[in-house]
Short mmCIF file of C-alpha atoms in Angstrom, two decimals:
data_model
loop_
_atom_site.label_atom_id
_atom_site.label_comp_id
_atom_site.label_asym_id
_atom_site.label_seq_id
_atom_site.Cartn_x
_atom_site.Cartn_y
_atom_site.Cartn_z
CA MET W 69 70.79 85.46 86.87
CA THR W 70 72.95 82.38 86.27
CA ASN W 71 73.48 79.69 88.87
CA THR W 72 77.01 81.02 89.46
CA HIS W 73 75.72 84.55 90.05
CA ARG W 74 73.27 83.18 92.63
CA ILE W 75 76.11 81.35 94.36
CA LEU W 76 78.28 84.45 94.42
CA ALA W 77 75.43 86.45 95.89
CA LEU W 78 74.80 83.82 98.56
CA LEU W 79 78.46 83.60 99.54
CA ALA W 80 78.75 87.39 99.71
CA ALA W 81 75.65 87.55 101.90
CA ARG W 82 77.04 84.90 104.26
CA LEU W 83 80.32 86.79 104.59
CA ALA W 84 78.60 90.15 105.05
CA VAL W 85 76.48 88.79 107.90
CA SER W 86 79.56 87.35 109.63
CA LEU W 87 81.51 90.57 109.28
CA CYS W 88 78.68 92.78 110.43
CA LEU W 89 78.24 90.66 113.55
CA LEU W 90 81.90 91.09 114.33
CA ALA W 91 82.49 94.71 113.44
CA PRO W 92 79.58 96.88 112.29
CA PRO W 93 81.71 100.01 111.61
CA ILE W 94 84.39 98.42 109.48
CA PHE W 95 82.73 98.99 106.12
CA GLY W 96 80.98 102.30 106.77
CA LEU W 97 81.54 105.57 104.96
CA LEU W 98 83.25 108.23 107.03
CA LEU W 99 80.92 110.81 105.51
CA SER W 100 78.61 111.07 102.53
CA ALA W 101 79.81 112.41 99.20
CA PRO W 102 79.19 115.90 97.78
CA SER W 103 77.60 116.56 94.41
CA ALA W 104 78.62 113.82 92.01
CA HIS W 105 80.29 115.86 89.28
CA ALA W 106 82.02 118.71 91.11
CA ALA W 107 85.42 119.57 89.59
CA PRO W 108 88.33 117.82 91.35
CA THR W 109 90.01 120.08 93.89
CA GLY W 110 92.65 119.90 96.59
CA THR W 111 95.67 117.75 97.33
CA LEU W 112 95.44 114.78 99.69
CA VAL W 113 98.65 113.34 101.15
CA PHE W 114 98.67 109.71 102.24
CA CYS W 115 101.46 108.66 104.60
CA THR W 116 102.13 105.14 103.39
CA GLU W 117 104.37 102.61 105.12
CA GLY W 118 106.74 101.64 102.34
CA SER W 119 107.85 101.88 98.74
CA PRO W 120 106.08 99.74 96.16
CA ALA W 121 108.16 97.09 94.42
CA GLY W 122 106.70 98.36 91.15
CA PHE W 123 103.55 99.53 89.37
CA ASP W 124 102.55 96.48 87.33
CA PRO W 125 100.05 94.75 89.67
CA GLY W 126 100.47 91.39 87.96
CA GLN W 127 104.03 91.16 89.22
CA HIS W 128 103.33 91.87 92.89
CA THR W 129 101.33 90.61 95.86
CA THR W 130 101.22 93.15 98.70
CA SER W 131 98.82 95.96 99.57
CA THR W 132 101.78 98.38 99.50
CA ASP W 133 102.13 97.64 95.79
CA PHE W 134 98.39 97.56 95.08
CA ASP W 135 97.64 100.84 96.87
CA ALA W 136 100.18 102.53 94.60
CA SER W 137 98.97 100.89 91.39
CA THR W 138 95.62 99.10 91.22
CA ASN W 139 93.83 101.42 93.64
CA THR W 140 94.98 104.54 91.81
CA VAL W 141 96.04 103.93 88.20
CA TYR W 142 94.15 100.83 87.07
CA ASN W 143 90.81 99.04 86.90
CA GLU W 144 89.94 95.35 86.70
CA LEU W 145 87.19 93.71 84.62
CA VAL W 146 85.31 93.20 87.88
CA GLN W 147 85.84 95.09 91.12
CA PHE W 148 84.66 94.89 94.72
CA ARG W 149 82.17 97.58 95.60
CA LEU W 150 83.77 100.06 97.99
CA GLY W 151 83.73 98.84 101.58
CA THR W 152 82.38 95.40 100.70
CA LEU W 153 83.32 92.05 99.21
CA ASP W 154 80.53 92.22 96.65
CA PRO W 155 81.73 91.91 93.03
CA GLU W 156 80.37 94.51 90.64
CA PRO W 157 81.02 95.35 86.97
CA ALA W 158 84.01 97.55 86.18
CA LEU W 159 85.71 97.39 82.78
CA ALA W 160 83.32 94.54 82.04
CA THR W 161 79.65 95.55 82.10
CA GLY W 162 78.59 91.96 82.70
CA TRP W 163 79.49 88.32 82.17
CA ASP W 164 77.96 84.97 81.26
CA VAL W 165 78.92 81.57 82.64
CA SER W 166 78.51 78.30 80.75
CA ALA W 167 76.47 75.47 82.25
CA ASP W 168 79.64 73.48 83.01
CA GLU W 169 81.23 76.56 84.64
CA ARG W 170 84.29 76.29 82.41
CA ALA W 171 83.62 79.20 80.04
CA TYR W 172 83.35 82.80 81.28
CA THR W 173 82.35 85.41 78.69
CA PHE W 174 82.89 89.08 79.58
CA HIS W 175 81.15 91.97 77.83
CA LEU W 176 83.43 94.99 77.87
CA ARG W 177 82.59 98.59 78.61
CA ARG W 178 82.72 100.94 75.62
CA GLY W 179 84.17 104.43 75.59
CA VAL W 180 86.78 103.85 78.32
CA LYS W 181 89.97 105.82 77.67
CA PHE W 182 93.50 105.01 78.72
CA GLN W 183 95.36 107.81 80.46
CA ALA W 184 97.47 110.31 78.55
CA THR W 185 100.91 110.92 80.06
CA ALA W 186 104.22 112.51 79.11
CA TRP W 187 105.41 109.09 77.86
CA PHE W 188 102.26 107.80 76.15
CA ARG W 189 99.21 109.17 74.37
CA PRO W 190 96.64 106.52 73.43
CA SER W 191 95.15 106.46 69.93
CA ARG W 192 92.18 104.23 70.80
CA ASP W 193 89.83 103.31 73.63
CA PHE W 194 90.05 100.22 75.83
CA ASP W 195 88.95 97.03 74.09
CA ALA W 196 89.40 93.25 73.96
CA ASP W 197 93.03 93.47 72.82
CA ASP W 198 93.98 94.98 76.18
CA VAL W 199 92.36 92.11 78.06
CA LEU W 200 94.16 89.58 75.88
CA PHE W 201 97.53 91.27 76.38
CA THR W 202 97.07 91.54 80.15
CA PHE W 203 96.37 87.85 80.66
CA LYS W 204 98.24 86.19 77.80
CA ARG W 205 101.56 87.65 78.95
CA MET W 206 100.92 85.88 82.28
CA LEU W 207 99.67 82.69 80.66
CA ASP W 208 102.22 82.17 77.90
CA PRO W 209 105.93 81.89 78.86
CA GLY W 210 106.73 82.40 75.17
CA ASP W 211 104.87 85.69 74.90
CA PRO W 212 107.21 88.19 73.15
CA PHE W 213 106.74 90.82 75.83
CA ARG W 214 107.43 88.37 78.64
CA LYS W 215 110.51 87.00 76.87
CA ALA W 216 111.89 90.47 76.31
CA TYR W 217 111.31 91.45 79.92
CA PRO W 218 111.72 88.32 82.08
CA THR W 219 109.30 88.42 84.99
CA SER W 220 107.02 86.22 87.03
CA PHE W 221 103.37 86.63 87.94
CA PRO W 222 103.06 85.16 91.42
CA TYR W 223 99.37 85.63 92.10
CA PHE W 224 98.40 84.27 88.69
CA SER W 225 100.27 81.05 89.42
CA ASP W 226 99.29 80.97 93.12
CA LEU W 227 95.67 80.69 91.97
CA GLY W 228 96.54 77.98 89.45
CA PHE W 229 95.46 80.19 86.54
CA ASP W 230 98.59 79.26 84.61
CA LYS W 231 97.44 75.63 84.64
CA ASN W 232 93.67 75.99 84.46
CA ILE W 233 93.15 78.66 81.78
CA GLU W 234 93.08 76.71 78.52
CA ARG W 235 92.78 79.73 76.26
CA ILE W 236 91.46 83.28 76.01
CA ASP W 237 89.42 84.16 72.93
CA LYS W 238 88.53 87.52 71.47
CA LEU W 239 84.98 87.04 70.18
CA ASP W 240 84.79 90.64 68.99
CA ASP W 241 86.26 94.01 69.99
CA TYR W 242 84.15 94.11 73.16
CA THR W 243 83.68 90.44 74.06
CA VAL W 244 86.27 88.11 75.60
CA ARG W 245 85.90 84.49 76.67
CA PHE W 246 88.09 82.61 79.16
CA GLN W 247 87.98 78.86 78.60
CA LEU W 248 89.01 76.80 81.65
CA LYS W 249 90.16 73.20 81.82
CA GLN W 250 88.35 72.61 85.12
CA PRO W 251 85.35 74.37 86.68
CA ASP W 252 86.27 77.27 88.96
CA VAL W 253 83.30 78.73 90.81
CA ILE W 254 85.31 81.65 92.20
CA PHE W 255 86.82 82.72 88.87
CA VAL W 256 84.90 86.02 88.76
CA ARG W 257 85.88 86.88 92.34
CA ASN W 258 89.51 86.18 91.54
CA LEU W 259 89.37 88.52 88.54
CA ALA W 260 88.27 91.29 90.91
CA MET W 261 91.62 91.03 92.70
CA SER W 262 94.36 93.57 92.14
CA PHE W 263 96.73 91.35 90.17
CA ALA W 264 94.11 91.24 87.38
CA SER W 265 94.33 94.98 86.62
CA ILE W 266 94.03 95.68 82.90
CA LEU W 267 97.04 97.16 81.06
CA SER W 268 97.20 98.84 77.67
CA ALA W 269 98.27 96.60 74.78
CA GLU W 270 99.03 99.68 72.69
CA TYR W 271 101.35 101.07 75.36
CA ALA W 272 103.09 97.69 75.72
CA ALA W 273 103.63 97.52 71.97
CA LYS W 274 105.19 100.99 72.02
CA LEU W 275 107.55 99.99 74.85
CA ALA W 276 108.51 96.78 73.07
CA ALA W 277 109.26 98.65 69.84
CA GLU W 278 111.59 100.95 71.78
CA HIS W 279 113.14 98.07 73.79
CA ARG W 280 111.85 99.64 77.01
CA GLU W 281 109.74 96.75 78.28
CA ALA W 282 110.78 97.25 81.91
CA ASP W 283 109.09 100.66 81.94
CA ILE W 284 105.69 99.00 82.20
CA ASN W 285 106.59 98.35 85.84
CA GLN W 286 107.91 101.88 86.42
CA LEU W 287 105.80 104.21 84.24
CA PRO W 288 102.23 102.85 84.49
CA VAL W 289 99.33 103.67 82.18
CA GLY W 290 95.82 102.54 83.07
CA THR W 291 92.16 103.51 83.00
CA GLY W 292 91.83 104.32 86.71
CA PRO W 293 90.83 107.47 88.62
CA PHE W 294 94.36 108.89 88.99
CA VAL W 295 97.19 109.42 86.52
CA PHE W 296 100.68 108.52 87.67
CA ARG W 297 103.07 111.47 87.35
CA SER W 298 106.32 110.69 89.20
CA TYR W 299 107.98 108.45 91.76
CA GLN W 300 111.01 109.05 93.93
CA LYS W 301 111.90 105.78 95.64
CA ASP W 302 111.55 105.82 99.43
CA ALA W 303 110.22 109.37 99.27
CA VAL W 304 107.11 110.26 97.26
CA ILE W 305 104.66 109.20 94.53
CA ARG W 306 102.57 111.84 92.78
CA TYR W 307 99.26 111.44 90.93
CA ASP W 308 96.78 113.79 89.29
CA ALA W 309 93.05 113.37 88.74
CA ASN W 310 92.25 111.50 85.53
CA PRO W 311 90.18 113.99 83.47
CA ASP W 312 88.90 111.17 81.24
CA TYR W 313 87.87 108.71 83.95
CA TRP W 314 84.86 106.65 82.91
CA ARG W 315 83.24 107.31 86.31
CA PRO W 316 83.89 111.08 86.51
CA GLY W 317 81.88 111.61 89.68
CA ASP W 318 84.31 109.38 91.57
CA VAL W 319 87.31 111.68 91.06
CA LYS W 320 87.08 114.50 93.60
CA LEU W 321 90.76 115.16 94.37
CA ALA W 322 92.84 117.18 91.93
CA HIS W 323 96.08 115.73 93.28
CA LEU W 324 97.06 112.68 95.33
CA VAL W 325 100.47 112.26 96.97
CA PHE W 326 101.91 109.18 98.65
CA SER W 327 104.45 110.27 101.25
CA ILE W 328 106.54 107.15 101.86
CA THR W 329 107.18 107.09 105.61
CA PRO W 330 108.35 103.74 107.05
CA ASP W 331 108.59 104.97 110.65
CA PRO W 332 105.09 104.75 112.24
CA ALA W 333 105.88 107.44 114.80
CA VAL W 334 106.85 109.87 112.03
CA ARG W 335 103.64 109.05 110.15
CA ILE W 336 101.60 110.05 113.19
CA GLN W 337 103.66 113.24 113.62
CA LYS W 338 103.03 114.19 110.00
CA LEU W 339 99.32 113.52 110.44
CA ALA W 340 99.20 115.65 113.58
CA VAL W 341 100.74 118.70 111.91
CA GLY W 342 98.78 118.34 108.66
CA GLU W 343 101.62 117.12 106.44
CA CYS W 344 99.42 114.17 105.56
CA GLN W 345 95.68 113.61 105.93
CA VAL W 346 95.56 109.78 106.02
CA SER W 347 98.10 107.47 107.67
CA ALA W 348 98.60 103.75 107.17
CA PHE W 349 98.89 101.13 109.90
CA PRO W 350 99.52 102.94 113.19
CA ARG W 351 101.07 101.26 116.18
CA PRO W 352 98.56 100.66 118.98
CA ALA W 353 100.74 102.79 121.25
CA ASP W 354 100.16 105.82 118.99
CA LEU W 355 96.37 105.67 118.97
CA ASP W 356 95.92 107.73 122.14
CA THR W 357 97.93 110.52 120.52
CA VAL W 358 95.56 110.53 117.56
CA LYS W 359 92.44 110.40 119.72
CA ARG W 360 93.58 113.39 121.79
CA ASN W 361 94.00 115.56 118.69
CA PRO W 362 90.72 117.40 117.95
CA GLY W 363 91.54 117.59 114.25
CA LEU W 364 91.93 113.82 113.84
CA THR W 365 89.77 110.76 114.08
CA VAL W 366 90.31 107.00 114.05
CA VAL W 367 88.10 104.50 112.28
CA SER W 368 88.51 100.90 113.40
CA GLY W 369 87.06 97.44 112.96
CA VAL W 370 87.90 93.77 113.31
CA GLY W 371 90.27 93.02 110.47
CA PHE W 372 89.59 90.30 107.91
CA ASN W 373 93.13 89.05 108.40
CA VAL W 374 95.52 86.64 110.07
CA GLY W 375 99.12 87.12 111.22
CA PHE W 376 101.27 84.01 111.47
CA VAL W 377 104.73 82.49 111.66
CA ALA W 378 105.34 80.08 108.75
CA TYR W 379 107.73 77.13 108.88
CA ASN W 380 109.69 76.34 105.75
CA THR W 381 108.84 72.66 105.45
CA GLN W 382 111.55 72.18 102.83
CA HIS W 383 114.23 72.96 105.44
CA ALA W 384 115.28 70.38 108.04
CA PRO W 385 114.27 69.96 110.80
CA LEU W 386 111.10 71.92 109.99
CA ASP W 387 110.15 69.21 107.51
CA ARG W 388 109.14 67.09 110.53
CA VAL W 389 105.65 67.61 111.91
CA GLU W 390 106.75 66.85 115.49
CA VAL W 391 109.18 69.75 115.33
CA ARG W 392 106.54 72.14 113.95
CA ARG W 393 104.10 71.08 116.66
CA ALA W 394 106.74 71.73 119.32
CA LEU W 395 107.45 75.22 117.98
CA ASP W 396 103.72 75.91 117.79
CA MET W 397 103.09 74.83 121.41
CA ALA W 398 105.98 76.94 122.68
CA ILE W 399 104.53 80.28 121.48
CA ASP W 400 102.66 82.26 124.14
CA LYS W 401 100.01 83.86 121.92
CA PRO W 402 98.10 85.79 124.64
CA ALA W 403 101.36 87.45 125.72
CA ILE W 404 101.98 88.51 122.11
CA ILE W 405 98.45 89.90 121.82
CA GLN W 406 99.10 92.14 124.82
CA ALA W 407 102.65 93.21 124.01
CA VAL W 408 102.42 93.66 120.22
CA PHE W 409 98.76 94.56 119.69
CA ALA W 410 98.05 96.19 123.09
CA GLY W 411 95.10 93.85 123.31
CA ASN W 412 93.67 95.04 119.98
CA ALA W 413 93.52 91.54 118.45
CA THR W 414 92.11 88.10 119.08
CA VAL W 415 94.13 84.89 119.30
CA ALA W 416 94.17 83.06 115.96
CA THR W 417 93.84 79.29 115.76
CA HIS W 418 92.98 78.83 112.06
CA PRO W 419 94.55 79.90 108.76
CA MET W 420 91.58 82.26 108.20
CA PRO W 421 89.50 84.57 110.42
CA PRO W 422 86.26 83.55 112.15
CA ALA W 423 84.24 85.83 109.86
CA GLN W 424 85.10 83.66 106.85
CA TRP W 425 82.31 81.26 105.99
CA SER W 426 83.27 77.58 106.45
CA TYR W 427 85.44 78.44 109.50
CA ASP W 428 85.41 75.29 111.66
CA LYS W 429 84.74 76.35 115.25
CA SER W 430 85.24 72.80 116.53
CA LEU W 431 89.00 72.88 115.87
CA LYS W 432 91.07 74.01 118.84
CA ASP W 433 94.68 75.04 119.38
CA ALA W 434 97.19 72.84 121.12
CA PRO W 435 97.66 74.48 124.54
CA TYR W 436 100.69 76.63 125.29
CA ASP W 437 102.97 74.11 127.01
CA PRO W 438 106.77 74.66 126.86
CA ALA W 439 107.47 71.48 128.85
CA LYS W 440 105.50 69.29 126.45
CA ALA W 441 107.05 71.14 123.49
CA LYS W 442 110.54 70.38 124.79
CA ALA W 443 109.59 66.72 125.27
CA LEU W 444 108.33 66.58 121.66
CA LEU W 445 111.66 67.91 120.43
CA ALA W 446 113.51 65.28 122.45
CA GLN W 447 111.32 62.54 120.95
CA ALA W 448 112.12 63.92 117.49
CA GLY W 449 115.85 63.61 118.23
CA PHE W 450 116.57 67.19 119.32
CA PRO W 451 116.91 67.09 123.11
CA ASN W 452 119.25 70.11 122.96
CA GLY W 453 117.20 72.01 120.39
CA PHE W 454 118.69 73.53 117.22
CA ASP W 455 119.42 76.85 115.51
CA ILE W 456 117.15 78.46 112.91
CA SER W 457 116.54 81.83 111.31
CA LEU W 458 113.38 83.79 112.10
CA TRP W 459 112.51 86.49 109.58
CA ALA W 460 110.67 89.60 110.74
CA MET W 461 108.98 92.16 108.50
CA PRO W 462 110.50 95.67 108.43
CA VAL W 463 107.11 97.39 107.98
CA GLN W 464 103.78 97.58 109.75
CA ARG W 465 100.99 95.52 108.22
CA PRO W 466 97.27 95.38 109.00
CA TYR W 467 97.82 91.95 110.58
CA ASN W 468 101.02 92.85 112.47
CA PRO W 469 101.84 96.34 113.76
CA ASN W 470 105.30 95.42 115.10
CA ALA W 471 106.91 92.32 113.62
CA GLN W 472 110.28 93.06 115.19
CA LEU W 473 108.81 92.93 118.69
CA MET W 474 106.81 89.82 117.85
CA ALA W 475 109.99 88.13 116.60
CA GLN W 476 111.77 88.95 119.84
CA LEU W 477 108.95 87.45 121.91
CA ILE W 478 108.90 84.27 119.81
CA GLN W 479 112.69 84.11 120.03
CA GLN W 480 112.38 84.17 123.83
CA ASP W 481 109.63 81.52 123.81
CA TRP W 482 111.63 79.16 121.62
CA ALA W 483 114.77 79.65 123.69
CA LYS W 484 112.91 78.03 126.59
CA ILE W 485 112.79 74.75 124.63
CA GLY W 486 116.35 75.00 123.33
CA VAL W 487 115.62 76.47 119.90
CA HIS W 488 117.87 79.43 119.14
CA ALA W 489 116.33 81.78 116.56
CA ARG W 490 118.42 84.37 114.74
CA ILE W 491 116.21 87.31 113.74
CA VAL W 492 116.64 88.41 110.11
CA SER W 493 115.07 91.31 108.21
CA TYR W 494 115.33 93.00 104.82
CA GLU W 495 113.78 95.95 103.02
CA TRP W 496 110.13 95.07 102.33
CA GLY W 497 110.47 94.39 98.61
CA GLU W 498 113.59 92.30 99.14
CA TYR W 499 111.94 90.49 102.05
CA ASN W 500 109.10 89.37 99.77
CA ARG W 501 111.37 88.48 96.86
CA ARG W 502 113.72 86.33 98.94
CA ALA W 503 110.92 84.60 100.81
CA LYS W 504 108.70 83.82 97.85
CA GLN W 505 111.18 83.13 95.08
CA GLY W 506 114.21 81.99 97.01
CA GLY W 507 112.67 80.35 100.05
CA GLU W 508 115.77 81.25 102.06
CA HIS W 509 113.99 81.54 105.40
CA ASP W 510 113.54 78.87 108.06
CA ALA W 511 110.67 80.51 109.95
CA ILE W 512 109.09 83.76 108.80
CA LEU W 513 106.59 86.27 110.15
CA TYR W 514 103.94 87.12 107.62
CA GLY W 515 100.18 87.39 107.32
CA TRP W 516 97.24 87.91 105.02
CA SER W 517 94.26 90.18 104.52
CA GLY W 518 91.42 88.58 102.59
CA ASP W 519 91.33 89.41 98.90
CA ASN W 520 87.97 88.14 97.73
CA GLY W 521 85.82 86.80 100.58
CA ASP W 522 86.22 83.13 99.65
CA PRO W 523 87.88 80.41 101.78
CA ASP W 524 90.02 79.48 98.79
CA ASN W 525 91.84 82.78 99.16
CA TRP W 526 93.26 81.58 102.48
CA LEU W 527 93.54 77.83 102.02
CA GLY W 528 94.51 77.72 98.36
CA THR W 529 96.63 80.84 98.09
CA LEU W 530 98.51 80.48 101.39
CA LEU W 531 98.76 76.69 101.55
CA GLY W 532 98.11 75.16 98.12
CA CYS W 533 100.68 73.32 96.03
CA ASP W 534 100.31 75.85 93.18
CA ALA W 535 101.52 78.60 95.54
CA VAL W 536 104.70 76.89 96.81
CA HIS W 537 106.84 79.30 94.77
CA GLY W 538 104.69 82.27 95.71
CA SER W 539 102.49 83.12 98.69
CA ASN W 540 102.77 79.68 100.31
CA LEU W 541 105.73 80.63 102.50
CA SER W 542 105.60 77.29 104.30
CA LYS W 543 106.56 75.68 100.98
CA TRP W 544 104.11 72.99 102.08
CA CYS W 545 102.43 70.73 99.53
CA ASP W 546 100.14 68.17 101.16
CA ARG W 547 98.30 66.17 98.49
CA THR W 548 95.32 65.36 100.74
CA PHE W 549 94.88 69.00 101.70
CA ASN W 550 95.39 70.19 98.14
CA GLN W 551 92.81 67.78 96.71
CA LEU W 552 90.20 68.96 99.21
CA VAL W 553 90.77 72.58 98.17
CA ASP W 554 90.73 71.70 94.47
CA ASP W 555 87.48 69.78 94.88
CA ALA W 556 85.90 72.71 96.72
CA ARG W 557 86.91 75.08 93.92
CA SER W 558 85.18 72.85 91.38
CA THR W 559 81.74 72.55 92.97
CA SER W 560 79.02 75.16 93.22
CA ASN W 561 77.26 73.48 96.14
CA VAL W 562 77.94 75.73 99.14
CA ASP W 563 77.31 73.03 101.73
CA ARG W 564 79.66 70.67 99.92
CA ARG W 565 82.30 73.36 99.67
CA THR W 566 81.97 74.10 103.38
CA ALA W 567 82.46 70.45 104.29
CA LEU W 568 85.56 70.19 102.08
CA TYR W 569 87.10 73.35 103.51
CA GLN W 570 86.48 72.16 107.04
CA GLN W 571 88.22 68.87 106.29
CA ALA W 572 91.14 70.88 104.87
CA GLN W 573 91.31 72.93 108.07
CA GLY W 574 91.55 69.67 110.02
CA VAL W 575 94.57 68.63 107.94
CA PHE W 576 96.14 72.03 108.56
CA LYS W 577 95.77 71.69 112.33
CA GLN W 578 97.34 68.21 112.23
CA GLN W 579 100.30 69.23 110.09
CA VAL W 580 100.96 72.80 111.38
CA PRO W 581 102.65 74.33 108.30
CA PHE W 582 102.32 77.65 110.09
CA THR W 583 101.24 78.90 113.50
CA PRO W 584 98.35 81.39 113.33
CA ILE W 585 98.93 84.07 115.95
CA ALA W 586 96.42 86.92 115.71
CA HIS W 587 93.44 88.46 113.97
CA SER W 588 94.03 92.13 114.52
CA ILE W 589 91.71 95.07 114.88
CA VAL W 590 92.64 97.49 112.10
CA PHE W 591 92.86 101.25 112.60
CA LEU W 592 92.77 104.09 110.08
CA PRO W 593 93.82 107.50 111.45
CA VAL W 594 92.59 110.38 109.29
CA SER W 595 92.21 114.13 109.39
CA LYS W 596 88.65 115.26 110.00
CA ARG W 597 88.99 117.20 106.75
CA VAL W 598 88.88 113.90 104.85
CA LYS W 599 85.41 113.03 103.57
CA GLY W 600 84.12 110.00 101.71
CA MET W 601 86.92 107.66 102.79
CA VAL W 602 85.73 104.06 103.04
CA PHE W 603 87.33 101.56 105.38
CA SER W 604 88.15 98.50 103.28
CA PRO W 605 87.79 94.89 104.43
CA LEU W 606 90.67 94.08 102.09
CA GLY W 607 93.22 96.12 104.03
CA SER W 608 93.69 98.45 101.07
CA HIS W 609 93.40 102.23 100.69
CA ARG W 610 91.32 103.67 97.87
CA PHE W 611 90.91 107.37 97.15
CA ASP W 612 88.25 107.39 94.44
CA GLY W 613 85.25 109.16 95.95
CA VAL W 614 87.39 110.93 98.58
CA TRP W 615 87.64 114.71 98.98
CA LEU W 616 88.93 117.29 101.44
CA GLU W 617 86.63 119.66 103.27
#
C-alpha cells in the first residue's frame, strides 16, 4: 500500500466515524440482495424531481444530471462503494502513485464492453483510448471533438484539473498515466466523482465523422449497468438492463424508468398508488402521508450537505464585506429550519457539515440581530437599504426541500433592514446555466451534497478561485483563502491539512461570501417492494443491486 493509499484510508475512516456518530442508518442497506446472478426481472419506476440538462456527465454538475447518466449508463475509473465514501476500483483495477504524488498510473480492467444501442454497436472493448478521449477533450481546448461541439466542463475546471494536469499518457492498451504539475493528494477521490465518467472514443469518432457531435450529450453510450433507450423531456427516461455488464450480479432490474415529476405532492401521490416505487426529495409535510401507508417506508439520515444563500461579490454593493455581514445577520435561521424543514435540519454555520473532518467547532455565527444589521448598512452608506435580486431554485434538493418558501422568508427578513429582494426563478437547467456561466444573480439560493468526503470538495469547489466560473456562485476569489486550500491539497500530512482548512474556514467566516443556512436530514420514500436500495451519503440515487419483490 502506497503512502497515498494509507492517507485515503485514514481520511475515509475519519469521515465514516463522524457520519456514523451523527446518523447510523444513513448508509445501511434496506434489505440484503438475492442470489448474485439471477436474471434481471421487473420494472422499477423512479419519480425524479427534474429533467437532466444532458447525459454527458462531464458537462454537468447536479445530482439530477448524474442520476440520469453516471449512476445508470456510465462507470468511472474509480467509484465510491455503495453507501460509503470509500474509493474502490471500477474501470481501473488498481493504481500506483509516484513518490512525489504527481504521477498517477491506472491499470485498466480487461474485457469490459461498451453498450450496444440502436445508434451504436462497439467493435472493441474498453481500453486506454477511451480514457484518453474522456479527459483530453476536457483538457485541450483545441481538441477536434471539443472544437466541433463547443462546450465547457465545469467540474473539471472547478477542481483546477485544466491547470494542473500536465499530460495524460497511454503506456499501453490497459495502462494510463496522469502527470500533474503540482501534487494533489485527493486526485483519486476526485476521479471517483461523476464528472469523470468514461465515454467511448469509438462512439465519439463515429459521431464526429457524421457531424453529430452534440448527440454525445443526448444519446449516451457507456459501460454501466443500464442501457439508455429513450428520453422525452420533462416526461420520462427509459433504460434496460445491460446484458454485458462487467459486474453481472449487480443488474437485477430488467427495466428502469425515470418518471420526471417536478411537483413533490404528485410524486408522493404516484408513490402511494404504485405508479413509482422510489421518490426523490419529499417535502417534510408529506412524510406523514408516506408513514401512514402500509405499503411504503421512509429511510432517513443526517445529510452530508449544506444549503446556503450566496452573494455575488462581483455585484455592488455585495462586493463590500460590511453589506454581506449585514445580510447574514438579518437572516433568522431557526425560523427557516422550522418553516422550511419542519425541524428536520440543523442550523449551519460553516461551508461544510459537522461530519466533515477538519470542521472547526470553535467558529461561531454572528447572532441574528436585525438592528445591528441595519446599523452596519448605514455605516456602509446604505441607511435606506437597496434593491437586489434573490434567486430561488424551482426544484427540491436534498439540502433544501422548498427554496421558494425559504426565499420568501429571507425576503421578509431583509425587508426589516431596508433591503428589498425581488425573487427570481428559472427552469432548473437554465437556473444553473445562468448562475454559473452568466453570473446574473445578486443573491442566490443553492447548496451542496458532498461528492468525495474531502474538505476540498466544499472549500475548493464552492469557494476557490478556479471555480469562479462554475460552482463558486459567490464569484469570490480571496487569495489568502485560495492559497490555504491549495497548500492543503498539496500535502499528505492530515494534521497539516486540517490546520490549513481550519484557517480557511476562519477567512470564510470573516468575509461571508455566502450565508450557510441548514444541514438537512434527508429522506428517501420507497415502496416496501424495493429491495437492495442503498441510501447514499452523496445525495444520489443508484439502482445497481436493486430489485423488486
